[in-house]
Coordinates of C-alpha atoms in Angstrom, one line a residue:
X1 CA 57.8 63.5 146.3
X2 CA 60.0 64.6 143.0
X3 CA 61.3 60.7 142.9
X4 CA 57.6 59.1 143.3
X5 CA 56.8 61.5 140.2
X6 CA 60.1 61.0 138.3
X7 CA 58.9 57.0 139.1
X8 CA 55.7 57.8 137.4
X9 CA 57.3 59.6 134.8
X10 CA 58.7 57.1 134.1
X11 CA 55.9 54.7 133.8
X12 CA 54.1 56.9 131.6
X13 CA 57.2 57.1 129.6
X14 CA 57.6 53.6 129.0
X15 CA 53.8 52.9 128.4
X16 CA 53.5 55.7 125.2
X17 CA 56.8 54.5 123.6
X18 CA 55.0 51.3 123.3
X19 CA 52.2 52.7 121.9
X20 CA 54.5 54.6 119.3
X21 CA 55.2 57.8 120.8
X22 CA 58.9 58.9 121.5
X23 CA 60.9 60.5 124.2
X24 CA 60.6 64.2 123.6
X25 CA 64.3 65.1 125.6
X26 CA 67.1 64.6 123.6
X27 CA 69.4 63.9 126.3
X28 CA 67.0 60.6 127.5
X29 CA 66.7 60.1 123.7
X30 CA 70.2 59.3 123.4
X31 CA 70.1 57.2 126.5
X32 CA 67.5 55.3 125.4
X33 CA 70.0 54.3 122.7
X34 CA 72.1 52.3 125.0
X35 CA 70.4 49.3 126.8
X36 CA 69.1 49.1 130.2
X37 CA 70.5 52.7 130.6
X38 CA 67.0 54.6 130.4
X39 CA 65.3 52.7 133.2
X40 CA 68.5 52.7 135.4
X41 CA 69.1 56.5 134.8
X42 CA 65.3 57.3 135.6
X43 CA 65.6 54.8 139.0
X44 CA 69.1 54.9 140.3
X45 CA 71.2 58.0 139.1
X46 CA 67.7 60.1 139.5
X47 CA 67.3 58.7 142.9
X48 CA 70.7 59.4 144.4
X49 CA 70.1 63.2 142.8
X50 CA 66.5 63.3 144.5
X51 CA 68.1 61.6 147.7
X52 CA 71.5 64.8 147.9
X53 CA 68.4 67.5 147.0
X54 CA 66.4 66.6 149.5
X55 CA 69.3 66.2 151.7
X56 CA 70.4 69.1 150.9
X57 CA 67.4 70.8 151.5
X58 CA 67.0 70.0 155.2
X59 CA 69.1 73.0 155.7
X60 CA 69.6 74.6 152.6
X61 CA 66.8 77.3 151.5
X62 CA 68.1 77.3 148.3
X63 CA 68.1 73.4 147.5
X64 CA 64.3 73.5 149.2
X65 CA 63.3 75.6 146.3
X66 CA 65.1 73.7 143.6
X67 CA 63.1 70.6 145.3
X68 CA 60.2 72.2 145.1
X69 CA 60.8 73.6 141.4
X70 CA 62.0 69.6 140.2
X71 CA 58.7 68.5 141.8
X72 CA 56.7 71.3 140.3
X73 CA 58.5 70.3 137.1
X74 CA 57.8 66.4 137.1
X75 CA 54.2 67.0 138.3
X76 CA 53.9 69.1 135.5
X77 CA 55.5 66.1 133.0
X78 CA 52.9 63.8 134.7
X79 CA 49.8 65.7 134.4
X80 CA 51.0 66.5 130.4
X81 CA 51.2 62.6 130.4
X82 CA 47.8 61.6 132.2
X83 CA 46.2 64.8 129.0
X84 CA 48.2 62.9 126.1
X85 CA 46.4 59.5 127.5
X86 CA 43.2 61.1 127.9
X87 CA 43.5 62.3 124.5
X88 CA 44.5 59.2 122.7
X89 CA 41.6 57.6 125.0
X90 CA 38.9 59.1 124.0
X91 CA 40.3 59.1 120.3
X92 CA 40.3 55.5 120.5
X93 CA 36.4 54.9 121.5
X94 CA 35.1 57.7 119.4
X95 CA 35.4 55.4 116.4

């Protein structure tokens, strides 16, 4: 669950910095700097650290909660997303 909404996360990312907003996380505004690193951070090194959490949490109470606080986390980033387009949505056909 946390990687399908780090994945969307992503989407929604990628769709408002065309639309001229920017990356509000300094650390992902760096590696948005460097080419090709932002999408393969988001998709690979995110992955493999959703993939050991998850892992982990199969018998680990405490990685089960930090599971379900990264999920609570990114569902949280996606729902601010899905208000910002919403926002500059209804914005748009008010004119």
């Amino acid at each position: 669950m946390t990687y399908l909404l780090n994945l969307t996360d992503l989407l929604f990312t990628l769709h408002a910095l065309r639309h001229g907003a920017y990356e509000l996380n300094p650390v992902m505004r760096y590696v948005m700097t460097i080419p090709f690193a932002f999408p393969f951070f988001k998709i690979v090194v995110a992955g493999v650290l959703c993939w050991f959490l998850e892992y982990m949490a199969k018998c680990n109470r405490v990685a089960r909660v930090g599971r379900n606080i990264c999920a609570a986390f990114y569902g949280a980033v996606c729902a601010w997303h899905i208000v910002n387009i919403s926002h500059v949505l209804k914005n748009k056909y008010k004119e």
